[in-house]
XYZ file of C-alpha atoms in Angstrom:
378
model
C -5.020 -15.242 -3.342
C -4.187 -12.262 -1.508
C -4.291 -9.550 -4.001
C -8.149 -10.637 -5.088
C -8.967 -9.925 -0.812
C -7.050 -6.383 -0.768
C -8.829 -3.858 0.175
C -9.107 -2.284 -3.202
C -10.337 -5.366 -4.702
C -13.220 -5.662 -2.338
C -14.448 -1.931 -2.604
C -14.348 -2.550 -6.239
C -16.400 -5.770 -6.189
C -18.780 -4.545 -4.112
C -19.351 -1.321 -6.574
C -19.645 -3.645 -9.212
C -22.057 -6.239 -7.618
C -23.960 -3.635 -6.645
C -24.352 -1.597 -9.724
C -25.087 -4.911 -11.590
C -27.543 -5.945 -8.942
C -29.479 -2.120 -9.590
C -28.901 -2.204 -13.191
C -30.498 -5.776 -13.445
C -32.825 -5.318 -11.334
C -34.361 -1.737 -12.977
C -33.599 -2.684 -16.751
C -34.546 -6.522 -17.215
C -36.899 -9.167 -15.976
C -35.962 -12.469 -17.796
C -32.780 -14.417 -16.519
C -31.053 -14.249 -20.500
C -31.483 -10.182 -20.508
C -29.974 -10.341 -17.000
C -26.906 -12.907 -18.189
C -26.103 -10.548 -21.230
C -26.131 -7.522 -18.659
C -23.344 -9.690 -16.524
C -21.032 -9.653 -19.408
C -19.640 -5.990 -19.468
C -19.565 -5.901 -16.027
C -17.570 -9.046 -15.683
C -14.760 -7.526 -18.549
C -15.034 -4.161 -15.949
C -14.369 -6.118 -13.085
C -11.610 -8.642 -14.709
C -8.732 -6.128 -15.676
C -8.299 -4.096 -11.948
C -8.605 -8.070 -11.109
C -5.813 -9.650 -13.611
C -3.806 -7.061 -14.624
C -3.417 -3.677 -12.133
C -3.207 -5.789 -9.496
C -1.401 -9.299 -11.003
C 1.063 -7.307 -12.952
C 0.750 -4.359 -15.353
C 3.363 -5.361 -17.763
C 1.719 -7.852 -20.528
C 2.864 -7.826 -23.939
C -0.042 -10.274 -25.053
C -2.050 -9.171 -28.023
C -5.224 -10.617 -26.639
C -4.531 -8.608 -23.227
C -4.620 -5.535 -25.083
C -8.129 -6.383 -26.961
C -9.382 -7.537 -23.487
C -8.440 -3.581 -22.222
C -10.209 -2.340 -24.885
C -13.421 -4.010 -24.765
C -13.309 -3.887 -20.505
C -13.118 0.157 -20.731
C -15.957 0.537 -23.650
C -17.776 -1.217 -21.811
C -16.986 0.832 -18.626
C -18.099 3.743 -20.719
C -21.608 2.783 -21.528
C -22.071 1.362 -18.084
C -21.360 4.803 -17.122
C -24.021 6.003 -19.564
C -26.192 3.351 -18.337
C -26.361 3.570 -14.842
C -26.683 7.486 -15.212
C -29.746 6.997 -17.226
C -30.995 4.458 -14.849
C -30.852 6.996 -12.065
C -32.398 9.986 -14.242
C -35.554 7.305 -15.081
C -36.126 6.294 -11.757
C -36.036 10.296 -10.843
C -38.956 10.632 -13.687
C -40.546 7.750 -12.245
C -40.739 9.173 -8.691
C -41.750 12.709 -9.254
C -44.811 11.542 -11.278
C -45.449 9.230 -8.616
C -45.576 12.218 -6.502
C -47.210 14.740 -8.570
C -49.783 12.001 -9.394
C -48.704 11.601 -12.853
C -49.682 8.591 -13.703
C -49.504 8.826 -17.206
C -45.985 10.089 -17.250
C -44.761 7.277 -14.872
C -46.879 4.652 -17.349
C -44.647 6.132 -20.188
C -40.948 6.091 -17.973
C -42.418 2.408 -16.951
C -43.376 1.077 -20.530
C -41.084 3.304 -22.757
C -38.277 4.032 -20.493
C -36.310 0.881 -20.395
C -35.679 1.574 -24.576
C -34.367 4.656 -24.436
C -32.181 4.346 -21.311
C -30.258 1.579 -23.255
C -30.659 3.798 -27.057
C -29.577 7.000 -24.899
C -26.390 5.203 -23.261
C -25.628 3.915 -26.755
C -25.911 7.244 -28.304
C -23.449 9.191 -25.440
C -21.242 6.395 -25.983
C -20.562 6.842 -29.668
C -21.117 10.401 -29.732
C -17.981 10.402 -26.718
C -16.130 7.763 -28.303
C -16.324 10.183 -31.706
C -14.928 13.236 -29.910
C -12.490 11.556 -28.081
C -10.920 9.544 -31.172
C -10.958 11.818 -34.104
C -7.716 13.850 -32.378
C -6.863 16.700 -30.163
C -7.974 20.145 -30.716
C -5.281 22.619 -30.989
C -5.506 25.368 -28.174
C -3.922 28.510 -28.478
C -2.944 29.689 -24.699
C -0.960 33.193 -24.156
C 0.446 33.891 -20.407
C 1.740 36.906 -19.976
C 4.919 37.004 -17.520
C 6.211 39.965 -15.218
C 8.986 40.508 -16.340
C 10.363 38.729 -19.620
C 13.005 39.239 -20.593
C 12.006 41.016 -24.382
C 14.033 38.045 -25.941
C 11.567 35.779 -24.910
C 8.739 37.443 -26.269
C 6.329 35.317 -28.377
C 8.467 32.187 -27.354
C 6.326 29.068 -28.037
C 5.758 25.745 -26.500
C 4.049 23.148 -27.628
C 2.493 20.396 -24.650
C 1.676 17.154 -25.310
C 0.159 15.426 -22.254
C -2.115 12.200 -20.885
C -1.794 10.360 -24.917
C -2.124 7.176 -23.060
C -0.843 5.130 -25.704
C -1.825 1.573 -25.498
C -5.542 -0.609 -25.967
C -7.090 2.649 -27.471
C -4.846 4.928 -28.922
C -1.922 3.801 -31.489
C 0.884 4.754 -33.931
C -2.023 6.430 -36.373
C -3.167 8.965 -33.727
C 0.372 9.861 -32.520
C 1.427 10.353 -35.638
C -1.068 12.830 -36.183
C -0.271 14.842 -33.319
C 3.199 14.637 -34.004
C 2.215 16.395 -37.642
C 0.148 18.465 -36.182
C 2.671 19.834 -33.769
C 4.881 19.735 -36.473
C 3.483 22.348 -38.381
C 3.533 24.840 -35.237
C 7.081 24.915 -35.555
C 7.230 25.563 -31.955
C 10.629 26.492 -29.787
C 10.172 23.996 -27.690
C 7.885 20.774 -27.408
C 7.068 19.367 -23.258
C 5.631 15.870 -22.866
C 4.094 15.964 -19.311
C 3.639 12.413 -18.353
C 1.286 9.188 -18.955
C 2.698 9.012 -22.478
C 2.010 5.131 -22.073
C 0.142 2.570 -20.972
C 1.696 -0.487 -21.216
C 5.505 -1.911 -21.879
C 8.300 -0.878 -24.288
C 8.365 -4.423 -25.857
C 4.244 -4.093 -26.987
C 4.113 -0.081 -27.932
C 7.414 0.690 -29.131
C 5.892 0.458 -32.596
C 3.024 3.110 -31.579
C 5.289 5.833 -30.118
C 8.248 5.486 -32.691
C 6.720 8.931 -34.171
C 7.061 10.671 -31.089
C 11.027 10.621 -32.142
C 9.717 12.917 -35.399
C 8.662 16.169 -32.985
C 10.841 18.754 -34.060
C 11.611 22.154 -32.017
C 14.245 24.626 -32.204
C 15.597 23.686 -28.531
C 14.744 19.802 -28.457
C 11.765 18.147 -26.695
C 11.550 17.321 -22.855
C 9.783 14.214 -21.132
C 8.822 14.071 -17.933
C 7.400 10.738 -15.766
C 3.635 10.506 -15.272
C 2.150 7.868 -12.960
C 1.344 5.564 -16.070
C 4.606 5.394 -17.376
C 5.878 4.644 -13.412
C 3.323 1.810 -13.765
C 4.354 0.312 -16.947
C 8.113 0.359 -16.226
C 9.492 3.498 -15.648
C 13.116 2.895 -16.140
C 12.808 1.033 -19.524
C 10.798 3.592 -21.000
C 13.183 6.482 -19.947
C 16.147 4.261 -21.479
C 13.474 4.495 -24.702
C 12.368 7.539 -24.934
C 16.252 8.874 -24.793
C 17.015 6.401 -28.054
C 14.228 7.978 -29.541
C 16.213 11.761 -29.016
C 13.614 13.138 -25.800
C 15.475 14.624 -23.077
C 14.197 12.953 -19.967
C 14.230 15.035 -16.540
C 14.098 13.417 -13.308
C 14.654 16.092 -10.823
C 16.831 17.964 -13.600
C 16.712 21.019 -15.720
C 17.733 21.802 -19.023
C 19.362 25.382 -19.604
C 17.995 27.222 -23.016
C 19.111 30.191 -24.292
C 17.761 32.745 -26.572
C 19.776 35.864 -26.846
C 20.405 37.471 -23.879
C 17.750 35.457 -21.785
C 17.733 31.956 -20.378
C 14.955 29.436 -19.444
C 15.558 27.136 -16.954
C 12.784 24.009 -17.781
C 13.035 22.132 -14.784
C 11.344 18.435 -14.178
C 10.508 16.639 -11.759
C 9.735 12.406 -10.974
C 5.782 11.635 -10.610
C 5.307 10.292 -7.016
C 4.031 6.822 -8.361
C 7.870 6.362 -8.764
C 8.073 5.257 -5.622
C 6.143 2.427 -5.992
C 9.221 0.982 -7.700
C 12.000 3.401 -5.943
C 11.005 4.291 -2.575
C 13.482 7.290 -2.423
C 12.640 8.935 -5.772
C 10.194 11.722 -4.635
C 9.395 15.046 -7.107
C 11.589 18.003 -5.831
C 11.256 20.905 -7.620
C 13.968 22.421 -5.279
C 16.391 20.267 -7.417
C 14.910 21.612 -10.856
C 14.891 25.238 -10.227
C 18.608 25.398 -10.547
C 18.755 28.556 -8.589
C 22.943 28.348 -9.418
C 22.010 29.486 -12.942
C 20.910 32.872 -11.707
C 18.187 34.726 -13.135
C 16.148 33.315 -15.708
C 12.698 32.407 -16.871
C 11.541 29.077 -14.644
C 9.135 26.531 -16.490
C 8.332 22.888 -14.373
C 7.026 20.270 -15.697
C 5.357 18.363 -13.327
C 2.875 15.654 -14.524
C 0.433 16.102 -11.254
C -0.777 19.560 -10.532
C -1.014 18.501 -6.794
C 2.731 19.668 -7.056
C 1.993 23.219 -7.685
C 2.377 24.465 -4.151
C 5.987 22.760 -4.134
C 6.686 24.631 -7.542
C 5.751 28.033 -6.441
C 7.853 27.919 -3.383
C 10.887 26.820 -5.730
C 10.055 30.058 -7.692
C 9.029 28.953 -11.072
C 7.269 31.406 -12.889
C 4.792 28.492 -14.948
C 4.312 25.354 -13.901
C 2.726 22.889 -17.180
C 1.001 19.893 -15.866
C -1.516 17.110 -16.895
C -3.084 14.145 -15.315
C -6.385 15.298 -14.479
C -8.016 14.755 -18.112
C -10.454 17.917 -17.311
C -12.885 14.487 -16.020
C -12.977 13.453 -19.617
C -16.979 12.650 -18.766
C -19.615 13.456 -16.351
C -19.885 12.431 -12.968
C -16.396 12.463 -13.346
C -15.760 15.823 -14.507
C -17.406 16.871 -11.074
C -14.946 14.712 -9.023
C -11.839 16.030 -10.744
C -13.207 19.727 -9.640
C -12.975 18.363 -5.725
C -9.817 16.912 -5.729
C -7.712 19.085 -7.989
C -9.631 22.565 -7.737
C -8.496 25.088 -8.760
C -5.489 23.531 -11.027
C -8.312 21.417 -13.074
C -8.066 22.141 -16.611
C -6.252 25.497 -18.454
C -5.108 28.414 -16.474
C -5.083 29.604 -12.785
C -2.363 31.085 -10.790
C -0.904 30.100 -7.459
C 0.686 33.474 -6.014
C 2.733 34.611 -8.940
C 3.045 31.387 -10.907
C 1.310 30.397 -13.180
C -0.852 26.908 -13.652
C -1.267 25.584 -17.075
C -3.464 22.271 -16.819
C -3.261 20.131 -19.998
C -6.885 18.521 -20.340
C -5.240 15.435 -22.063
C -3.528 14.922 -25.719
C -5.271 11.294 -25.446
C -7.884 10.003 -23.216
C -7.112 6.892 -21.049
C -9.804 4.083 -19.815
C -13.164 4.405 -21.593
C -11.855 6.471 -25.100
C -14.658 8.853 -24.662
C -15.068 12.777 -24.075
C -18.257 13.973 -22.814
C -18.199 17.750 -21.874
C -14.611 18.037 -22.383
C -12.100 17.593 -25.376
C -8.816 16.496 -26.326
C -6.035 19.049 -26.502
C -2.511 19.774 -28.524
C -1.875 22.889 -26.336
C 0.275 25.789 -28.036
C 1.624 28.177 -25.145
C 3.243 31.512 -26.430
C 4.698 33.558 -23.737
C 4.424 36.902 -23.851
C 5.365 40.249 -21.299
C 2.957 40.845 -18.422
Protein backbone atom coordinates (compact mmCIF):
# COMPACT_ATOMS: atom_id res chain seq x y z
CA UNK A 1 0.00 0.00 0.00
CA UNK A 2 2.86 2.15 0.42
CA UNK A 3 4.31 2.47 -2.95
CA UNK A 4 0.64 3.70 -4.46
CA UNK A 5 1.07 6.86 -1.42
CA UNK A 6 4.87 7.71 -2.46
CA UNK A 7 5.42 10.78 -3.32
CA UNK A 8 5.86 10.09 -6.96
CA UNK A 9 2.69 8.31 -7.17
CA UNK A 10 0.70 11.19 -5.86
CA UNK A 11 2.31 13.97 -8.13
CA UNK A 12 1.51 11.65 -10.89
CA UNK A 13 -2.16 11.12 -9.95
CA UNK A 14 -2.79 14.41 -9.44
CA UNK A 15 -1.32 15.33 -13.15
CA UNK A 16 -3.44 12.80 -14.39
CA UNK A 17 -6.75 13.66 -12.54
CA UNK A 18 -6.23 16.87 -13.45
CA UNK A 19 -5.52 16.67 -17.09
CA UNK A 20 -8.54 14.26 -17.36
CA UNK A 21 -10.68 16.60 -15.35
CA UNK A 22 -9.57 19.67 -18.19
CA UNK A 23 -9.66 17.38 -21.03
CA UNK A 24 -13.27 16.20 -20.06
CA UNK A 25 -14.38 19.03 -19.15
CA UNK A 26 -13.26 21.20 -22.61
CA UNK A 27 -13.83 18.20 -25.14
CA UNK A 28 -17.18 16.35 -24.04
CA UNK A 29 -20.52 16.96 -22.45
CA UNK A 30 -22.31 13.52 -22.21
CA UNK A 31 -21.17 11.06 -19.34
CA UNK A 32 -20.31 7.99 -22.29
CA UNK A 33 -17.86 10.59 -24.28
CA UNK A 34 -16.44 11.39 -20.82
CA UNK A 35 -16.11 7.36 -19.78
CA UNK A 36 -14.31 6.62 -23.20
CA UNK A 37 -11.95 9.72 -22.42
CA UNK A 38 -11.14 7.83 -18.84
CA UNK A 39 -9.80 4.89 -20.63
CA UNK A 40 -6.32 6.09 -21.96
CA UNK A 41 -5.77 7.89 -19.08
CA UNK A 42 -6.42 5.01 -16.79
CA UNK A 43 -3.71 2.61 -19.11
CA UNK A 44 -1.30 6.08 -18.53
CA UNK A 45 -1.79 6.03 -15.03
CA UNK A 46 -1.71 2.00 -14.47
CA UNK A 47 1.96 1.12 -15.62
CA UNK A 48 4.12 3.97 -13.28
CA UNK A 49 1.30 2.31 -10.84
CA UNK A 50 1.94 -1.66 -11.44
CA UNK A 51 5.02 -1.97 -12.91
CA UNK A 52 7.91 1.04 -12.25
CA UNK A 53 6.96 1.07 -9.00
CA UNK A 54 5.69 -2.87 -8.15
CA UNK A 55 8.58 -4.30 -10.01
CA UNK A 56 10.06 -3.66 -13.47
CA UNK A 57 10.96 -7.15 -14.30
CA UNK A 58 7.74 -8.99 -15.96
CA UNK A 59 8.16 -11.48 -18.52
CA UNK A 60 4.25 -11.64 -19.17
CA UNK A 61 3.18 -11.29 -22.74
CA UNK A 62 0.07 -9.40 -21.81
CA UNK A 63 2.36 -6.90 -19.66
CA UNK A 64 4.15 -6.05 -22.65
CA UNK A 65 0.80 -5.31 -24.84
CA UNK A 66 -0.45 -3.36 -21.74
CA UNK A 67 3.08 -1.02 -22.22
CA UNK A 68 2.31 -0.59 -25.53
CA UNK A 69 -1.14 0.54 -25.58
CA UNK A 70 -0.44 2.77 -22.01
CA UNK A 71 2.42 4.85 -23.99
CA UNK A 72 0.26 5.33 -27.43
CA UNK A 73 -2.02 6.43 -25.59
CA UNK A 74 0.34 8.77 -23.62
CA UNK A 75 1.25 10.05 -27.03
CA UNK A 76 -2.04 11.29 -28.27
CA UNK A 77 -2.91 12.56 -24.85
CA UNK A 78 0.06 14.60 -25.41
CA UNK A 79 -1.35 15.68 -28.77
CA UNK A 80 -4.57 16.17 -27.14
CA UNK A 81 -4.11 18.23 -24.34
CA UNK A 82 -1.73 20.49 -26.53
CA UNK A 83 -4.53 21.08 -28.87
CA UNK A 84 -6.86 21.65 -26.06
CA UNK A 85 -4.68 24.48 -24.84
CA UNK A 86 -4.04 26.03 -28.48
CA UNK A 87 -8.25 26.04 -28.85
CA UNK A 88 -8.93 27.56 -25.75
CA UNK A 89 -6.04 30.28 -26.78
CA UNK A 90 -8.28 30.82 -30.16
CA UNK A 91 -11.20 30.92 -28.08
CA UNK A 92 -9.93 33.72 -25.79
CA UNK A 93 -8.33 36.09 -28.16
CA UNK A 94 -11.59 36.29 -30.20
CA UNK A 95 -13.29 36.76 -27.08
CA UNK A 96 -11.09 39.66 -26.70
CA UNK A 97 -10.82 41.06 -30.06
CA UNK A 98 -14.64 40.67 -30.23
CA UNK A 99 -14.57 37.95 -32.66
CA UNK A 100 -17.42 36.40 -32.28
CA UNK A 101 -17.58 34.59 -35.29
CA UNK A 102 -14.18 33.07 -34.91
CA UNK A 103 -14.90 31.93 -31.27
CA UNK A 104 -18.53 30.46 -32.76
CA UNK A 105 -16.27 28.42 -35.19
CA UNK A 106 -13.34 27.23 -32.26
CA UNK A 107 -16.78 26.57 -30.13
CA UNK A 108 -18.82 24.54 -32.81
CA UNK A 109 -15.93 23.21 -35.06
CA UNK A 110 -13.12 23.04 -32.69
CA UNK A 111 -13.83 20.05 -30.61
CA UNK A 112 -13.42 17.86 -34.27
CA UNK A 113 -10.36 18.88 -35.19
CA UNK A 114 -8.60 18.96 -31.79
CA UNK A 115 -9.33 15.14 -31.62
CA UNK A 116 -8.59 14.68 -35.96
CA UNK A 117 -5.37 16.97 -35.30
CA UNK A 118 -4.08 14.78 -32.19
CA UNK A 119 -4.84 11.74 -34.33
CA UNK A 120 -2.97 13.02 -37.24
CA UNK A 121 0.49 14.08 -35.02
CA UNK A 122 0.12 10.80 -33.57
CA UNK A 123 0.45 8.70 -36.69
CA UNK A 124 2.46 11.06 -38.53
CA UNK A 125 5.10 10.67 -35.10
CA UNK A 126 4.45 7.15 -34.71
CA UNK A 127 5.53 6.89 -38.74
CA UNK A 128 8.84 8.70 -38.23
CA UNK A 129 9.69 7.16 -35.23
CA UNK A 130 9.07 3.40 -36.47
CA UNK A 131 10.22 3.19 -39.99
CA UNK A 132 14.16 3.22 -38.55
CA UNK A 133 16.99 5.48 -37.74
CA UNK A 134 18.46 7.87 -40.10
CA UNK A 135 22.05 7.45 -40.70
CA UNK A 136 24.11 10.64 -39.64
CA UNK A 137 27.35 11.29 -40.89
CA UNK A 138 29.33 13.33 -37.96
CA UNK A 139 33.21 14.38 -38.55
CA UNK A 140 35.17 15.85 -35.31
CA UNK A 141 38.21 17.00 -35.96
CA UNK A 142 40.89 16.33 -33.03
CA UNK A 143 44.12 18.42 -32.08
CA UNK A 144 46.35 16.40 -32.49
CA UNK A 145 45.73 12.80 -34.05
CA UNK A 146 47.87 10.92 -34.35
CA UNK A 147 47.88 10.59 -38.64
CA UNK A 148 47.13 6.79 -38.03
CA UNK A 149 43.94 7.58 -36.82
CA UNK A 150 42.85 9.60 -39.53
CA UNK A 151 39.40 8.80 -41.01
CA UNK A 152 38.95 6.19 -38.11
CA UNK A 153 35.20 5.39 -37.87
CA UNK A 154 32.72 4.64 -35.22
CA UNK A 155 29.58 3.64 -35.46
CA UNK A 156 26.96 4.59 -32.13
CA UNK A 157 24.09 2.90 -31.44
CA UNK A 158 22.20 4.46 -28.50
CA UNK A 159 18.53 4.76 -26.52
CA UNK A 160 17.01 1.39 -28.98
CA UNK A 161 14.84 0.74 -26.06
CA UNK A 162 14.05 -2.62 -26.99
CA UNK A 163 10.95 -3.94 -25.46
CA UNK A 164 6.72 -3.10 -25.91
CA UNK A 165 7.62 -1.04 -29.11
CA UNK A 166 10.61 -1.90 -30.74
CA UNK A 167 11.64 -5.73 -31.56
CA UNK A 168 14.01 -8.23 -33.26
CA UNK A 169 12.74 -6.72 -36.91
CA UNK A 170 13.97 -3.16 -36.16
CA UNK A 171 17.29 -4.24 -34.55
CA UNK A 172 17.99 -6.25 -37.11
CA UNK A 173 17.80 -3.54 -39.41
CA UNK A 174 20.10 -1.39 -37.69
CA UNK A 175 22.39 -4.05 -37.19
CA UNK A 176 22.41 -4.32 -41.34
CA UNK A 177 22.51 -1.07 -41.64
CA UNK A 178 25.56 -0.61 -39.52
CA UNK A 179 26.76 -3.47 -41.12
CA UNK A 180 27.28 -2.09 -44.32
CA UNK A 181 29.40 0.95 -42.80
CA UNK A 182 31.98 -1.40 -42.10
CA UNK A 183 32.98 0.76 -39.31
CA UNK A 184 36.34 0.28 -36.95
CA UNK A 185 34.58 0.24 -34.17
CA UNK A 186 30.77 -0.03 -33.11
CA UNK A 187 29.75 1.85 -29.19
CA UNK A 188 26.38 0.95 -27.67
CA UNK A 189 25.78 3.83 -25.15
CA UNK A 190 23.16 2.58 -22.85
CA UNK A 191 19.19 1.89 -22.55
CA UNK A 192 19.65 -0.94 -25.04
CA UNK A 193 16.57 -2.52 -23.12
CA UNK A 194 13.62 -2.24 -21.55
CA UNK A 195 12.64 -5.10 -19.91
CA UNK A 196 14.34 -8.67 -18.74
CA UNK A 197 16.76 -11.09 -20.46
CA UNK A 198 14.21 -13.99 -20.14
CA UNK A 199 11.31 -11.80 -22.41
CA UNK A 200 13.82 -9.90 -25.08
CA UNK A 201 16.58 -12.17 -25.51
CA UNK A 202 14.89 -13.15 -28.75
CA UNK A 203 14.74 -9.29 -29.92
CA UNK A 204 18.41 -8.39 -29.29
CA UNK A 205 19.99 -11.80 -30.47
CA UNK A 206 21.04 -9.63 -33.72
CA UNK A 207 22.85 -7.24 -31.82
CA UNK A 208 25.56 -10.31 -31.56
CA UNK A 209 25.76 -9.87 -35.73
CA UNK A 210 27.51 -6.08 -35.48
CA UNK A 211 30.70 -6.53 -36.95
CA UNK A 212 33.83 -3.99 -36.57
CA UNK A 213 37.39 -4.33 -37.11
CA UNK A 214 38.19 -3.80 -33.20
CA UNK A 215 34.94 -5.45 -31.60
CA UNK A 216 31.88 -3.61 -30.20
CA UNK A 217 31.65 -1.94 -26.65
CA UNK A 218 28.48 -1.71 -24.28
CA UNK A 219 28.09 0.49 -21.79
CA UNK A 220 25.07 0.60 -18.84
CA UNK A 221 22.25 3.10 -19.38
CA UNK A 222 19.67 3.73 -16.65
CA UNK A 223 17.13 1.29 -18.44
CA UNK A 224 19.22 -1.55 -18.54
CA UNK A 225 20.12 -0.71 -14.50
CA UNK A 226 16.31 -0.91 -14.22
CA UNK A 227 15.64 -4.08 -15.93
CA UNK A 228 18.48 -6.05 -14.28
CA UNK A 229 21.68 -4.81 -14.84
CA UNK A 230 23.83 -7.70 -13.95
CA UNK A 231 21.92 -10.34 -16.04
CA UNK A 232 22.02 -8.38 -19.02
CA UNK A 233 25.84 -7.67 -18.78
CA UNK A 234 26.28 -11.61 -18.22
CA UNK A 235 24.10 -11.48 -21.80
CA UNK A 236 25.34 -9.16 -23.70
CA UNK A 237 29.07 -10.76 -23.09
CA UNK A 238 27.54 -14.37 -24.49
CA UNK A 239 26.40 -12.49 -27.26
CA UNK A 240 30.47 -11.29 -27.98
CA UNK A 241 29.93 -7.18 -26.64
CA UNK A 242 32.63 -6.07 -24.49
CA UNK A 243 30.96 -4.60 -21.47
CA UNK A 244 32.83 -1.64 -19.52
CA UNK A 245 32.04 -0.79 -16.10
CA UNK A 246 34.57 1.70 -15.07
CA UNK A 247 37.07 -0.05 -17.65
CA UNK A 248 38.79 0.67 -20.87
CA UNK A 249 39.65 -1.25 -23.72
CA UNK A 250 43.18 -0.53 -25.38
CA UNK A 251 43.01 -0.39 -29.49
CA UNK A 252 45.68 -0.06 -31.61
CA UNK A 253 46.15 1.07 -35.08
CA UNK A 254 49.69 1.45 -36.17
CA UNK A 255 51.61 3.52 -34.22
CA UNK A 256 48.58 5.13 -32.29
CA UNK A 257 46.37 3.87 -29.50
CA UNK A 258 42.77 4.66 -28.35
CA UNK A 259 41.95 4.26 -25.03
CA UNK A 260 37.72 3.78 -25.08
CA UNK A 261 37.00 4.11 -21.63
CA UNK A 262 33.34 3.37 -19.90
CA UNK A 263 31.82 4.13 -17.28
CA UNK A 264 28.49 2.60 -14.90
CA UNK A 265 25.15 4.83 -15.36
CA UNK A 266 24.35 6.24 -11.85
CA UNK A 267 20.90 4.35 -11.76
CA UNK A 268 23.31 1.46 -10.80
CA UNK A 269 23.10 2.34 -7.59
CA UNK A 270 19.74 1.73 -7.15
CA UNK A 271 20.77 -1.93 -7.06
CA UNK A 272 24.64 -1.37 -5.90
CA UNK A 273 24.95 1.53 -3.75
CA UNK A 274 28.80 1.77 -4.29
CA UNK A 275 28.89 1.49 -8.11
CA UNK A 276 29.15 5.23 -9.11
CA UNK A 277 30.52 6.35 -12.94
CA UNK A 278 34.28 7.33 -12.60
CA UNK A 279 35.78 8.27 -15.53
CA UNK A 280 39.07 8.66 -13.48
CA UNK A 281 39.09 4.78 -13.61
CA UNK A 282 38.50 4.69 -17.55
CA UNK A 283 41.02 7.11 -18.68
CA UNK A 284 43.78 4.69 -17.97
CA UNK A 285 46.28 7.44 -17.72
CA UNK A 286 49.06 4.25 -17.14
CA UNK A 287 48.72 3.65 -20.90
CA UNK A 288 50.38 6.93 -21.71
CA UNK A 289 49.49 8.96 -24.54
CA UNK A 290 46.73 8.09 -26.64
CA UNK A 291 43.47 9.13 -28.18
CA UNK A 292 40.65 9.11 -25.11
CA UNK A 293 36.95 8.20 -26.18
CA UNK A 294 34.16 7.72 -22.96
CA UNK A 295 31.28 6.35 -23.25
CA UNK A 296 29.07 7.54 -20.85
CA UNK A 297 25.29 6.93 -21.32
CA UNK A 298 24.23 10.43 -19.46
CA UNK A 299 25.80 13.56 -20.78
CA UNK A 300 25.38 15.05 -17.21
CA UNK A 301 28.84 13.23 -16.90
CA UNK A 302 30.64 15.40 -19.26
CA UNK A 303 32.21 17.72 -16.75
CA UNK A 304 33.67 14.48 -14.93
CA UNK A 305 35.01 13.33 -18.46
CA UNK A 306 36.79 16.45 -19.35
CA UNK A 307 38.61 16.66 -16.13
CA UNK A 308 39.77 12.89 -16.74
CA UNK A 309 41.12 14.25 -20.11
CA UNK A 310 39.20 12.49 -22.75
CA UNK A 311 39.37 14.06 -25.90
CA UNK A 312 35.34 12.87 -27.01
CA UNK A 313 32.99 11.92 -24.82
CA UNK A 314 29.76 9.79 -26.91
CA UNK A 315 26.64 9.84 -24.92
CA UNK A 316 22.80 9.29 -25.23
CA UNK A 317 19.85 9.40 -22.98
CA UNK A 318 18.35 12.58 -23.74
CA UNK A 319 16.35 11.39 -27.02
CA UNK A 320 16.83 15.16 -28.48
CA UNK A 321 12.91 15.40 -26.51
CA UNK A 322 11.69 12.98 -29.10
CA UNK A 323 8.35 15.48 -29.14
CA UNK A 324 7.30 18.87 -28.22
CA UNK A 325 6.83 20.22 -24.98
CA UNK A 326 9.33 17.84 -24.32
CA UNK A 327 11.92 18.77 -26.66
CA UNK A 328 11.87 22.20 -24.71
CA UNK A 329 12.45 20.48 -21.30
CA UNK A 330 15.37 18.39 -22.47
CA UNK A 331 17.03 21.95 -23.62
CA UNK A 332 16.76 23.06 -19.63
CA UNK A 333 18.06 20.24 -18.07
CA UNK A 334 20.78 18.98 -20.38
CA UNK A 335 21.78 22.32 -22.30
CA UNK A 336 24.19 22.52 -23.99
CA UNK A 337 25.02 18.55 -24.34
CA UNK A 338 21.29 18.04 -25.90
CA UNK A 339 21.51 16.45 -29.14
CA UNK A 340 24.87 16.27 -31.72
CA UNK A 341 27.93 18.26 -31.06
CA UNK A 342 29.22 20.86 -28.49
CA UNK A 343 32.44 21.04 -26.71
CA UNK A 344 33.25 21.30 -23.04
CA UNK A 345 36.87 22.99 -22.91
CA UNK A 346 38.76 20.82 -25.32
CA UNK A 347 36.54 17.75 -25.42
CA UNK A 348 34.33 17.08 -27.37
CA UNK A 349 30.34 16.19 -26.79
CA UNK A 350 28.71 13.90 -29.18
CA UNK A 351 24.91 13.52 -28.08
CA UNK A 352 23.20 10.50 -29.72
CA UNK A 353 19.44 11.68 -30.30
CA UNK A 354 18.32 7.97 -29.87
CA UNK A 355 18.75 4.68 -32.24
CA UNK A 356 15.06 3.84 -30.84
CA UNK A 357 12.58 5.91 -29.11
CA UNK A 358 11.30 4.77 -25.64
CA UNK A 359 7.60 5.50 -24.08
CA UNK A 360 5.16 6.87 -26.68
CA UNK A 361 7.07 5.40 -30.21
CA UNK A 362 6.71 8.76 -31.72
CA UNK A 363 9.16 11.58 -33.14
CA UNK A 364 7.82 14.93 -33.52
CA UNK A 365 10.54 17.56 -34.44
CA UNK A 366 13.27 15.20 -33.99
CA UNK A 367 14.41 11.79 -35.59
CA UNK A 368 15.92 8.60 -34.97
CA UNK A 369 19.64 8.22 -35.49
CA UNK A 370 22.43 5.36 -36.53
CA UNK A 371 25.28 7.89 -35.93
CA UNK A 372 28.59 7.32 -38.08
CA UNK A 373 31.55 9.35 -36.36
CA UNK A 374 34.83 9.58 -38.51
CA UNK A 375 37.61 11.24 -36.76
CA UNK A 376 39.66 13.28 -38.46
CA UNK A 377 42.94 15.94 -37.57
CA UNK A 378 41.96 19.30 -36.10
Amino acid sequence: MKRFLSPFMLTLSAIIAFGYAYLAWRLTDTAAARALLFVPCLLVWLVPCVYWVGGRESTRRGDELLHAAAYVCAGWLNFLLLLTLARDLVLGLAHLAGAQGLAAAARTIGVPVVFAGSLAALGIGALVALRGPSLRRVTIPIEGLAPALEGFQIVQISDLHVGPTIGRRYVRHVVERSNALRPDLVVLTGDIVDGAPARLAPHVAPLGELRAAHGSVFILGNHDCYSGARRWIEHFRSLGLQVLLNEHLLLRRGDAKVVVGGVVDPALQLSEPRAVPRPDLASAPEEGPALRILLAHNPALTRLGAQAGFDLQLSGHTHAGQFFPWTLAVRMVHAPHVAGLSRLGRMWVYVNAGTGSWGPPVRFGTRTELTLIRLARG
